[in-house]
Amino acid sequence: MSTPFRSGAFRLSPSDYSALTDAAQQNPEVYWQNQSTRLDWIRSPSSAQDTGNGWFADGTLNASVNCLDRHLESRGEQIGLIWQAEEADHVVRLTYRDLHARVCQMANVLRDHGISRGDRVAIHLPTVIEGVVGMLACARLGAIHVVLFGGFSPEAIADRLADSGATLVITANVGRRGAKRIPFKTTMDSALSLRPETLSVRSVLVVSVTDEPVPMQAGRDELLTPLLEKAETSCPAETMASTDPLFLLYTSGSTGKPKGIVHGTGGYLTWASYTHELVFDHQKGDVFWCTADIGWITGHSYVVYGPLSNGGTILLFEGMPSHPTPGRWWEVIQSHKVTTFYTSPTAIRALMREGNDLPRQYDLTSLRVLGTVGEPISQEAWSWFDDVIGGGRCAFVDTWWQTESGGIMISPVPGAVKEKPASATLPLPGVHPVLLDDKGQVLDGATEGVLCLDGSWPGRALTIWNDDALFQTTYLRPYPGHYFTGDGARRDEDGYYWITGRVDDVINVSGHRIGSAEIEDALAAEHAIVESAAIGIPHDLKGQGIIVYAVARDPSHPELEMLAVRAITAKVGRYAVPEKVYIVPDLPKTRSGKNVRRLMRKIACGETDGLGDLSTLADPEIVDVLIRIVQG
Ligand code: WTA
C-alpha cells in the first residue's frame, strides 16, 4: 500500500531526486565537491573523497562559524533558537546575533579555564540553552565536545569521562521534570569521586536551572551564569582541519564497553547540512522541532548542527510530552507554529494512547513535515501520526541512520520519494545500501539480509576514540569491502528498504541503544550473580524491553531480582532496567560454552513450539527448566 503522493508544497520533485542520485552515482567526487560548498571554508578542500582518515582532507573551517557567524549578515535578527520552558508562559527567543554572542561568551569562559583545541569537554545537561551553546563554544575553540545523556548513572559517566580524558565538565544544579528535580550536579559529583585516579577533570561549571543550591567543591566547581555575564561577546574561532574531531559520542555495541564514536568537522557538518535540507525540505521560515535529547546523535545532527548550519530556527522544549497535560506537545506545536516535527516511534506510541480527540483540539496546520527515527515504526503508529497529527497533509520521513553514520542515510525526500507507511524507503542520493547473506554475498532484488553500506559518505565516523583497531573490527571487517551497520533489512520489489532491527546483541529500548554486554558486565560486578544474559523482546510501548536470565550464587537469596536491578541502575542507568529478571540454574549453552540467545529470546517471548534442534546444547534439559520458570 502506498500513500497518496504529496507534492507541490515541497522543494524537490521525483525527477530532482533521480537527477541527484544519478549525479552522485556518475561522479561522486564532483557531487560531494559541490555539496561541500554549502559550508563556508577557510581553505576550500581540493578533493572530495574519503582519504581513509576522513573527508575533504585539506580543507579548513570552523563549525561554529558555519552555524553562526556566516548567518549574521543575512539573518542576524532572525530567531535561531526558541527555548520553551515547562511553563507555557516562559519562552526565550534568541536571534542568530544573540546566539552568536552567547556562544562567544561561553567560549571565552572555557578558554579562561584552559580549554583549547583538541581538549575534551563533557556536557551533561537537561534541555537548556547552555547545551547548544556549550557544544558550539567547544567547536569555536576546536575543543571536542562529549555530550553525556542525562539518564546515565555515575558509573556510566565516570567511564566516559575516563575514556575521553575530559578536563572540563559543564553540568547543571538540577534538571526539572514537572515537580521533580533531577540531580545533575550530585550525579556528576558521584561520578567524579568513583575512580578519581582515572580522571582528568579539573573544572566543573554549573548552570543554575533553578535557584536550588548544590554542594560546590572549592577550586573545582563554579557557577557558570556569573562567569558568562562577565565574558566578552566576541571570540575568535580556531581554524580547524576538516578531519579534526568535532565531537565524541559514546554509543553501545554488542560487545564491550560503549565506544567513543569520533566525528570529524568538515565531513560531518556537510552531511548534517545536506541531510537536514534534503530530508526535512528545509525552507525559509521553518520552525524545526526535533524532540531528541542532545545527549544522542539525533540531538547533535538535528537539534544543533543540521538546522543551524542551514540558518534554520530550532525549538528546544524543556518539558515532557504529557506534562502537565497529555496535550502539552500539541500545544507547543500550535503556539510556536512548528513546521517540521521530528520525534521517535516510542513517543508516538505513548501519545497514541491518549486517543484522537486530544490532538484534534489543537491547531496543527503549521506542520509540513513529520519525521521519526531510532527504531522501527509500526504501520499503525505511522498511520496515526500521519493522519491525526499530520492531517494527511504532511510529508512523512521515516529516517534510518545511526550514531556512526553522522546523519540520515535512508529516508523519503518530501515531494520526491513516494512514501510507504513504515518503510524508510530509499537511500539519499549518494548513499549505497546493500543486503548481504550470512556468507557475505551481495543479494539482488527483493530480498532480506544484513544491511551494509558501500563506499564512503561525508558523515561517516572517523574512528573510535583510543581504538581504531576496534573501529576496523566492528564496522569494516565483518563483511570485507562493505561497511556493516548491525541492522537487518528487507528490500521490496520497488527497491524500498524496511528495517527489521539489529542483527547483533544491541537492544533498542525506546530508541536507546543498549548493549547486552553492558548489562551483563553490570551484573558480573554483583557478587550474588554468577552469570547472566540480557536479551531484547518486543514491548508494546518501548519497542523492545530487556529480559535478564541470571544464575545466582545462592538461589535462595530473597532479593536477587532487586540486587540485579540495582546493579544495572548503578552501572548503566535507569533507562536500562529490565522488564523481568529470571533467576535460573544455568543458561542454555552450546558445547563450546556459547550462550544460545536465540533460544532465550524465544522462551521469553513464549514461543516454545519449534525451538529447533536442541541437540547441540551442552545440557538440553535446561530448556524445559527455563520454560517452566518463565511461565511462572
Ligand atoms: C535503529 C539513532 C528502524 C537501528 C539515529 C540503528 C532504526 C540504531 C531507524 C541506531 C529507523 C534508527 N527504523 N530502526 N528509521 N533509525 N534505527 O546510534 O537499529 O542511537 O542501528 O542512532 O537505531 O541508533 P543510534
XYZ file of C-alpha atoms and ligand atoms in Angstrom:
657
model
C 0.000 0.000 0.000
C 1.351 3.439 -0.717
C 0.024 6.758 0.394
C -1.161 9.411 -1.992
C 1.766 11.344 -3.356
C 2.011 14.744 -1.799
C 3.919 17.203 -3.849
C 3.583 20.806 -4.740
C 4.491 22.329 -1.390
C 7.943 20.774 -1.456
C 11.198 21.893 -2.978
C 12.071 18.720 -4.823
C 10.237 16.522 -7.287
C 10.776 12.878 -8.241
C 12.860 13.946 -11.214
C 15.088 16.054 -8.952
C 15.662 13.010 -6.782
C 16.636 10.934 -9.817
C 18.890 13.659 -11.110
C 20.705 13.966 -7.783
C 21.018 10.210 -7.416
C 22.419 9.913 -10.942
C 24.846 12.755 -10.423
C 26.135 11.219 -7.186
C 26.481 7.873 -8.916
C 28.194 9.121 -12.059
C 30.735 11.392 -10.488
C 30.825 11.187 -6.717
C 33.883 13.397 -6.463
C 32.177 16.274 -8.276
C 28.912 15.667 -6.455
C 30.472 15.864 -2.984
C 32.697 18.745 -4.009
C 29.509 20.626 -4.912
C 27.858 19.644 -1.665
C 30.848 20.828 0.326
C 30.215 24.344 -0.940
C 27.151 24.526 1.279
C 29.698 25.309 4.005
C 31.982 28.304 4.367
C 35.534 27.018 4.263
C 38.604 28.939 5.310
C 40.531 26.875 2.809
C 38.332 25.018 0.347
C 39.111 21.331 0.032
C 40.874 20.343 -3.168
C 39.458 16.846 -3.055
C 36.099 15.408 -2.126
C 36.690 11.866 -1.040
C 37.374 9.768 2.000
C 41.124 9.550 2.463
C 40.620 6.763 4.978
C 41.270 9.442 7.532
C 38.138 11.457 6.830
C 36.649 13.653 4.129
C 37.818 16.859 2.410
C 41.233 16.289 3.989
C 42.992 19.525 3.065
C 40.023 21.794 3.740
C 39.907 24.015 6.823
C 36.891 25.554 8.533
C 35.204 26.191 11.844
C 31.856 24.569 12.646
C 30.575 27.330 14.935
C 31.322 29.950 12.270
C 29.261 27.869 9.857
C 26.376 27.674 12.316
C 26.511 31.297 13.453
C 28.877 33.939 12.081
C 28.100 33.358 8.448
C 24.405 33.983 9.105
C 24.903 37.274 10.909
C 24.836 39.474 7.856
C 21.854 37.894 6.134
C 19.798 36.804 9.122
C 21.333 38.218 12.280
C 17.921 39.334 13.535
C 16.165 36.083 12.633
C 15.260 33.812 15.542
C 17.741 30.943 15.614
C 16.623 29.272 18.817
C 13.359 29.177 20.710
C 13.508 27.740 24.193
C 10.153 26.780 25.633
C 10.183 26.141 29.368
C 7.832 23.736 31.055
C 5.644 26.695 31.933
C 3.690 27.794 28.877
C 4.360 31.481 29.533
C 8.126 31.126 29.757
C 9.755 31.355 26.358
C 13.235 32.567 25.404
C 13.836 33.605 21.801
C 17.382 34.137 20.616
C 18.280 35.709 17.304
C 21.349 34.474 15.476
C 23.095 37.561 16.819
C 22.130 36.672 20.401
C 23.165 33.069 19.940
C 26.484 34.133 18.477
C 27.126 36.399 21.474
C 26.224 33.649 23.932
C 28.449 31.125 22.217
C 31.349 33.581 22.237
C 30.827 34.254 25.941
C 30.807 30.543 26.680
C 33.906 30.015 24.531
C 35.697 32.780 26.420
C 34.805 31.187 29.748
C 36.065 27.834 28.521
C 39.269 29.406 27.255
C 39.778 31.133 30.612
C 39.582 27.684 32.126
C 42.397 26.443 29.975
C 40.417 24.819 27.186
C 42.000 24.899 23.756
C 41.953 22.912 20.532
C 41.851 19.169 20.915
C 40.796 19.250 24.596
C 37.731 17.258 25.562
C 34.817 18.984 27.302
C 31.984 16.916 28.762
C 28.479 18.369 28.640
C 25.920 16.859 30.988
C 22.768 18.971 30.968
C 18.997 18.879 30.821
C 17.307 20.642 27.885
C 18.620 24.138 28.485
C 20.100 26.664 26.086
C 23.576 26.163 27.542
C 23.680 22.672 25.996
C 23.545 24.004 22.440
C 25.712 26.970 23.366
C 28.270 24.724 25.053
C 28.580 22.489 22.001
C 29.087 25.424 19.643
C 31.522 27.082 22.072
C 33.663 23.956 22.025
C 33.521 23.933 18.240
C 34.620 27.568 18.231
C 37.761 26.754 20.198
C 38.413 23.488 18.388
C 37.740 21.607 21.618
C 35.999 18.245 21.285
C 32.621 18.009 22.987
C 31.467 14.849 24.667
C 27.774 15.168 25.453
C 26.573 12.770 28.127
C 22.924 11.729 28.262
C 21.150 12.928 31.409
C 19.962 9.406 32.221
C 23.437 7.920 32.678
C 24.402 6.636 36.105
C 27.530 7.942 37.851
C 29.398 4.781 36.818
C 28.474 5.278 33.175
C 29.551 8.918 33.360
C 32.837 8.036 35.059
C 33.678 5.512 32.329
C 33.075 8.082 29.609
C 34.978 10.827 31.399
C 37.918 8.485 31.843
C 37.934 7.203 28.280
C 37.588 10.641 26.721
C 40.084 12.291 29.077
C 37.739 15.258 29.518
C 39.304 18.084 31.505
C 36.228 20.247 31.964
C 32.588 19.442 32.636
C 29.523 21.600 32.060
C 26.591 20.438 34.138
C 23.528 21.865 35.915
C 22.487 22.063 39.532
C 19.320 20.145 38.652
C 17.040 19.350 35.744
C 13.321 19.991 36.009
C 10.737 17.355 35.345
C 7.373 18.638 36.488
C 7.645 18.987 40.231
C 10.567 16.560 40.264
C 14.206 17.643 40.309
C 16.826 15.530 38.530
C 20.086 15.786 40.485
C 22.584 16.548 37.711
C 25.307 18.026 39.907
C 25.245 15.382 42.611
C 25.235 12.656 39.961
C 28.321 14.284 38.450
C 29.921 14.591 41.906
C 29.417 10.862 42.447
C 30.910 10.111 39.040
C 33.935 12.275 39.802
C 34.540 10.549 43.118
C 34.345 6.983 41.790
C 37.771 6.435 40.254
C 39.485 9.802 40.526
C 42.852 8.363 39.502
C 41.416 7.619 36.036
C 40.008 11.122 35.511
C 41.486 14.389 34.261
C 38.595 16.732 35.120
C 39.908 19.992 36.577
C 36.843 22.249 36.349
C 33.129 21.763 36.754
C 30.944 24.641 35.555
C 27.400 24.558 36.871
C 24.360 26.031 35.133
C 21.735 27.209 37.641
C 18.498 25.834 36.210
C 16.715 26.722 39.458
C 17.972 28.594 42.482
C 18.367 25.408 44.491
C 21.851 25.352 45.968
C 24.101 22.344 45.404
C 27.378 21.382 47.067
C 30.321 23.063 45.330
C 33.904 21.885 45.655
C 36.215 24.848 46.085
C 38.896 25.107 43.409
C 36.994 22.801 41.056
C 33.362 23.908 40.830
C 31.992 27.295 39.767
C 28.579 28.652 38.916
C 28.500 29.350 35.208
C 25.984 32.184 34.946
C 28.086 34.880 36.645
C 31.096 33.876 34.552
C 29.081 34.126 31.336
C 27.695 37.522 32.262
C 31.187 38.932 32.651
C 32.584 37.381 29.487
C 33.224 39.214 26.197
C 30.621 38.692 23.471
C 33.140 38.099 20.746
C 35.696 35.364 20.447
C 37.930 34.413 17.544
C 37.247 30.995 16.021
C 40.010 28.438 15.560
C 40.874 27.241 12.106
C 40.298 23.503 12.117
C 41.236 20.853 9.600
C 38.241 19.151 8.032
C 39.380 15.885 9.592
C 39.905 17.290 13.108
C 37.418 15.753 15.529
C 34.350 17.884 16.221
C 32.948 15.589 18.892
C 32.966 12.201 20.546
C 29.715 10.489 21.266
C 29.524 7.228 23.164
C 27.309 4.520 21.795
C 26.699 0.880 22.581
C 27.720 -2.079 20.516
C 27.232 -5.772 21.017
C 30.465 -6.332 22.883
C 32.444 -4.489 25.495
C 32.008 -1.002 26.820
C 30.343 1.830 24.935
C 32.595 3.204 22.223
C 33.553 6.829 21.710
C 32.489 7.435 18.108
C 34.595 10.247 16.651
C 33.087 12.626 14.110
C 35.220 14.986 12.082
C 34.457 18.605 11.288
C 34.056 19.160 7.536
C 32.602 15.818 6.507
C 30.186 15.612 9.410
C 28.954 19.166 9.020
C 28.484 18.756 5.277
C 26.401 15.671 5.991
C 24.329 17.294 8.750
C 23.585 20.247 6.479
C 22.927 18.174 3.338
C 20.581 15.727 5.032
C 18.739 18.347 7.063
C 17.965 20.352 3.949
C 17.026 17.364 1.826
C 15.048 15.229 4.250
C 13.205 17.998 6.053
C 12.667 20.056 2.916
C 14.217 22.964 4.757
C 12.689 26.276 3.735
C 12.915 29.845 4.926
C 10.629 30.463 7.890
C 10.557 26.845 9.049
C 10.357 26.150 12.760
C 12.147 22.888 13.322
C 11.415 20.808 16.385
C 13.467 17.716 16.961
C 12.475 16.252 20.310
C 15.702 14.288 20.805
C 17.951 14.915 23.783
C 21.272 16.483 22.781
C 22.883 13.524 24.546
C 22.185 11.377 21.486
C 23.320 11.720 17.894
C 19.880 12.891 16.747
C 20.256 15.877 19.050
C 23.710 16.627 17.627
C 22.758 16.464 13.973
C 19.155 17.713 14.005
C 18.836 19.895 17.072
C 22.139 21.648 16.537
C 24.376 21.189 13.516
C 21.972 20.498 10.644
C 19.369 23.214 11.207
C 21.808 25.858 12.454
C 24.289 25.347 9.634
C 21.329 25.903 7.288
C 20.199 29.061 9.095
C 17.014 27.487 10.438
C 15.034 28.138 13.593
C 15.221 25.416 16.205
C 12.866 24.771 19.077
C 14.015 23.294 22.374
C 11.361 22.155 24.815
C 12.365 21.684 28.416
C 9.405 19.549 29.401
C 7.892 16.176 28.776
C 5.313 15.182 26.129
C 2.463 14.899 28.558
C 3.136 17.283 31.383
C 1.212 18.957 32.879
C -1.466 17.792 30.429
C -1.347 14.996 27.851
C -1.720 17.576 25.088
C 1.403 19.527 26.022
C 3.372 18.694 22.851
C 0.463 19.625 20.624
C 0.158 22.895 22.481
C 3.852 23.586 21.828
C 3.407 22.894 18.104
C 0.394 25.176 17.996
C 1.910 28.054 19.902
C 5.232 28.097 18.001
C 3.735 27.182 14.619
C 6.141 24.302 14.239
C 6.551 23.296 10.588
C 8.829 20.295 10.994
C 8.407 17.810 13.776
C 10.953 15.021 14.250
C 10.415 12.511 17.016
C 10.578 8.849 17.983
C 8.191 5.953 17.445
C 8.264 5.440 21.230
C 6.850 8.909 21.812
C 4.209 8.348 19.149
C 3.131 5.065 20.704
C 2.712 6.769 24.071
C 0.833 9.747 22.617
C -1.438 7.485 20.566
C -2.755 6.021 23.789
C -4.256 9.366 24.689
C -6.677 9.000 21.787
C -7.558 11.080 18.746
C -9.727 13.734 20.329
C -6.955 15.358 22.272
C -4.659 16.368 19.389
C -7.703 17.476 17.407
C -8.267 20.231 19.963
C -5.095 21.947 18.734
C -4.304 23.758 15.550
C -1.568 21.657 13.994
C -1.926 23.035 10.481
C 1.520 24.675 10.593
C 3.063 21.192 10.221
C 4.534 20.345 6.833
C 6.995 17.521 7.523
C 6.757 14.778 10.147
C 9.701 12.550 10.893
C 10.663 9.596 13.036
C 13.948 7.990 13.939
C 15.609 5.499 16.223
C 13.511 2.366 15.905
C 11.203 0.640 13.505
C 7.756 2.233 13.414
C 4.645 0.085 13.035
C 2.155 0.747 10.252
C -0.408 1.581 12.907
C 1.762 4.237 14.573
C 2.818 5.595 11.172
C -0.778 5.998 10.044
C -1.890 7.555 13.310
C 0.899 10.133 13.230
C 0.295 10.842 9.559
C -3.443 11.189 9.914
C -4.219 12.504 13.395
C -1.180 14.773 13.765
C -0.316 15.490 10.153
C -3.923 15.705 8.976
C -2.856 13.625 5.970
C -1.226 16.749 4.507
C 2.357 16.361 5.640
C 5.339 14.587 4.186
C 6.334 11.702 6.434
C 10.001 10.828 6.711
C 10.884 7.582 8.486
C 14.615 8.155 8.697
C 17.099 5.327 9.162
C 20.595 6.093 10.347
C 22.916 5.653 13.320
C 25.446 7.420 15.520
C 28.220 6.187 13.259
C 26.650 7.482 10.041
C 26.554 11.059 11.340
C 23.211 11.778 9.721
C 20.266 10.331 7.856
C 21.034 7.641 5.247
C 17.766 6.064 4.154
C 14.627 8.184 4.133
C 11.960 9.571 1.869
C 12.674 13.001 0.405
C 9.487 15.104 0.704
C 7.746 15.530 -2.608
C 10.362 13.437 -4.352
C 10.140 9.911 -2.951
C 6.759 8.297 -2.616
C 6.159 7.048 0.916
C 5.035 3.634 2.056
C 3.871 3.510 5.669
C 6.583 2.135 7.953
C 9.262 1.940 5.260
C 12.409 4.066 5.400
C 12.031 3.911 1.592
C 15.107 4.774 -0.491
C 18.692 5.818 0.154
C 19.506 9.502 -0.042
C 21.411 10.460 -3.184
C 24.995 9.288 -2.745
C 24.165 6.530 -0.242
C 24.638 2.921 -1.348
C 22.962 0.283 0.825
C 23.456 -3.393 0.071
C 21.918 -6.508 1.572
C 24.156 -9.494 2.244
C 23.561 -13.084 3.223
C 25.340 -14.778 6.148
C 28.277 -15.601 3.941
C 28.729 -12.027 2.837
C 27.311 -12.490 -0.670
C 25.500 -9.459 -2.040
C 21.816 -10.209 -2.607
C 19.915 -8.721 -5.533
C 16.318 -7.681 -5.998
C 13.539 -8.138 -3.481
C 15.191 -9.906 -0.549
C 16.148 -9.729 3.084
C 19.598 -9.673 4.656
C 22.206 -7.868 6.663
C 22.282 -4.160 5.864
C 25.682 -2.843 4.817
C 26.773 0.370 3.122
C 29.095 0.546 0.165
C 31.579 3.295 -0.438
C 32.010 6.164 1.974
C 29.908 9.271 2.636
C 30.991 12.555 4.207
C 29.180 11.923 7.510
C 30.881 8.637 8.255
C 32.562 8.460 11.667
C 36.340 8.793 11.557
C 37.124 6.155 14.137
C 36.578 5.025 17.702
C 38.376 7.198 20.252
C 41.514 5.463 21.503
C 40.741 2.342 19.494
C 40.997 2.489 15.736
C 41.524 -1.269 15.615
C 38.082 -1.719 17.160
C 36.593 0.548 14.503
C 38.034 -1.695 11.830
C 36.868 -4.916 13.518
C 33.396 -3.635 14.294
C 32.442 -1.989 11.031
C 34.851 -2.888 8.258
C 35.962 -6.418 8.947
C 32.701 -8.399 9.385
C 31.853 -8.082 5.651
C 35.057 -7.144 3.853
C 34.561 -4.393 1.311
C 31.350 -3.210 2.960
C 30.528 -1.118 5.990
C 28.500 -3.208 8.481
C 25.599 -1.391 10.144
C 24.471 -4.004 12.673
C 20.943 -3.875 11.252
C 18.935 -6.231 9.128
C 16.593 -5.065 6.379
C 14.186 -6.238 3.734
C 14.081 -4.747 0.246
C 10.829 -4.923 -1.677
C 10.150 -5.107 -5.395
C 10.307 -1.284 -5.651
C 13.743 -1.232 -4.064
C 12.321 0.173 -0.827
C 14.037 -0.680 2.464
C 12.204 -1.942 5.527
C 14.491 -2.036 8.551
C 13.920 -5.207 10.581
C 16.091 -4.361 13.600
C 19.509 -5.206 14.975
C 21.189 -8.431 13.948
C 23.734 -8.118 16.762
C 23.302 -8.060 20.539
C 22.239 -4.446 20.750
C 18.848 -3.889 22.382
C 16.794 -0.871 21.369
C 14.701 0.311 24.311
C 12.614 3.365 23.485
C 15.159 4.235 20.816
C 18.078 3.970 23.282
C 20.843 1.649 22.189
C 21.909 -0.682 24.967
C 24.471 -3.455 24.522
C 23.656 -6.808 26.117
C 27.254 -6.811 27.286
C 26.758 -3.564 29.212
C 24.014 -5.165 31.270
C 25.858 -8.436 31.660
C 29.004 -6.607 32.785
C 26.984 -4.670 35.345
C 25.616 -7.936 36.713
C 29.035 -9.568 36.683
C 30.109 -6.974 39.241
C 27.290 -8.075 41.560
C 28.661 -10.803 43.810
C 25.323 -12.601 44.206
C 25.151 -13.273 40.461
C 27.433 -15.780 38.805
C 26.466 -15.288 35.211
C 23.750 -13.624 33.164
C 22.373 -12.956 29.702
C 20.365 -9.891 28.658
C 18.138 -10.064 25.623
C 15.582 -7.837 23.934
C 11.992 -8.844 23.373
C 9.139 -6.910 21.747
C 7.474 -4.370 24.036
C 4.236 -2.511 23.245
C 5.394 0.906 24.340
C 9.186 0.782 24.334
C 9.691 -1.150 21.105
C 11.937 -3.556 22.934
C 12.144 -4.454 26.585
C 15.052 -6.130 28.340
C 14.822 -9.598 29.831
C 17.618 -10.908 32.017
C 18.364 -14.516 32.806
C 20.666 -14.701 35.811
C 22.370 -17.569 37.552
C 22.603 -16.903 41.304
C 25.380 -17.877 43.625
C 22.729 -18.695 46.236
C 19.314 -19.154 44.595
C 17.589 -18.979 47.979
C 18.725 -15.360 48.425
C 15.434 -13.474 48.849
C 16.262 -10.299 46.944
C 18.129 -11.366 43.839
C 15.891 -9.547 41.414
C 16.227 -6.336 43.371
C 20.012 -6.705 43.533
C 20.145 -7.194 39.782
C 18.021 -4.133 39.093
C 20.116 -2.108 41.488
C 23.353 -3.205 39.821
C 22.052 -2.226 36.381
C 20.746 1.116 37.630
C 24.099 1.848 39.229
C 26.326 0.801 36.334
C 24.276 1.820 33.324
C 21.282 3.913 34.339
C 17.568 3.614 34.991
C 16.810 3.566 31.261
C 18.356 0.066 31.085
C 16.317 -1.529 33.866
C 14.926 -4.885 32.682
C 11.253 -5.766 32.472
C 11.959 -9.022 34.187
C 14.864 -10.878 35.785
C 14.558 -14.652 35.721
C 16.737 -16.451 38.234
C 17.733 -19.709 36.552
C 20.007 -22.622 37.461
C 22.010 -22.311 34.250
C 22.000 -20.649 30.845
C 21.474 -22.643 27.659
C 24.912 -23.058 26.110
C 26.455 -24.812 23.189
C 29.051 -27.466 23.953
C 31.721 -24.890 23.284
C 30.202 -22.706 26.008
C 28.430 -20.038 23.928
C 25.127 -18.685 25.217
C 22.274 -19.523 22.881
C 20.465 -16.183 22.875
C 18.044 -17.131 20.149
C 16.627 -19.779 22.438
C 16.423 -17.478 25.428
C 14.619 -14.895 23.316
C 12.054 -17.408 22.084
C 11.410 -18.724 25.563
C 10.986 -15.203 26.949
C 8.509 -14.439 24.156
C 6.562 -17.597 24.942
C 7.402 -19.074 21.545
C 8.104 -22.507 22.889
C 6.878 -24.502 19.912
C 9.508 -25.197 17.319
C 12.571 -24.291 19.345
C 14.608 -26.118 16.732
C 17.438 -28.547 17.149
C 18.455 -28.688 20.820
C 20.992 -31.484 20.384
C 23.865 -29.019 20.066
C 23.251 -27.779 23.609
C 25.605 -28.852 26.359
C 22.547 -29.554 28.510
C 19.298 -29.813 26.505
C 17.288 -30.333 29.693
C 17.826 -26.725 30.700
C 15.326 -25.648 28.063
C 12.341 -27.142 29.888
C 13.570 -25.686 33.140
C 13.712 -22.205 31.611
C 10.277 -22.580 30.057
C 8.841 -23.511 33.437
C 10.497 -20.555 35.145
C 9.374 -18.065 32.505
C 5.827 -19.388 32.548
C 5.906 -18.995 36.328
C 17.849 1.863 14.863
C 19.936 6.867 16.061
C 14.354 1.299 12.232
C 18.759 0.923 14.115
C 19.852 7.813 14.870
C 20.091 1.641 14.178
C 16.079 2.457 13.200
C 20.058 2.248 15.542
C 15.706 3.627 12.500
C 20.950 3.446 15.653
C 14.559 3.563 11.651
C 17.466 4.050 13.683
N 13.927 2.377 11.546
N 15.402 1.311 13.050
N 14.108 4.611 10.978
N 16.585 4.592 12.819
N 17.163 2.769 13.937
O 23.070 5.099 17.001
O 18.809 -0.306 14.785
O 21.226 5.786 18.580
O 21.183 0.789 14.008
O 21.225 6.410 16.160
O 18.695 2.615 15.737
O 20.815 4.052 16.905
P 21.642 5.350 17.236
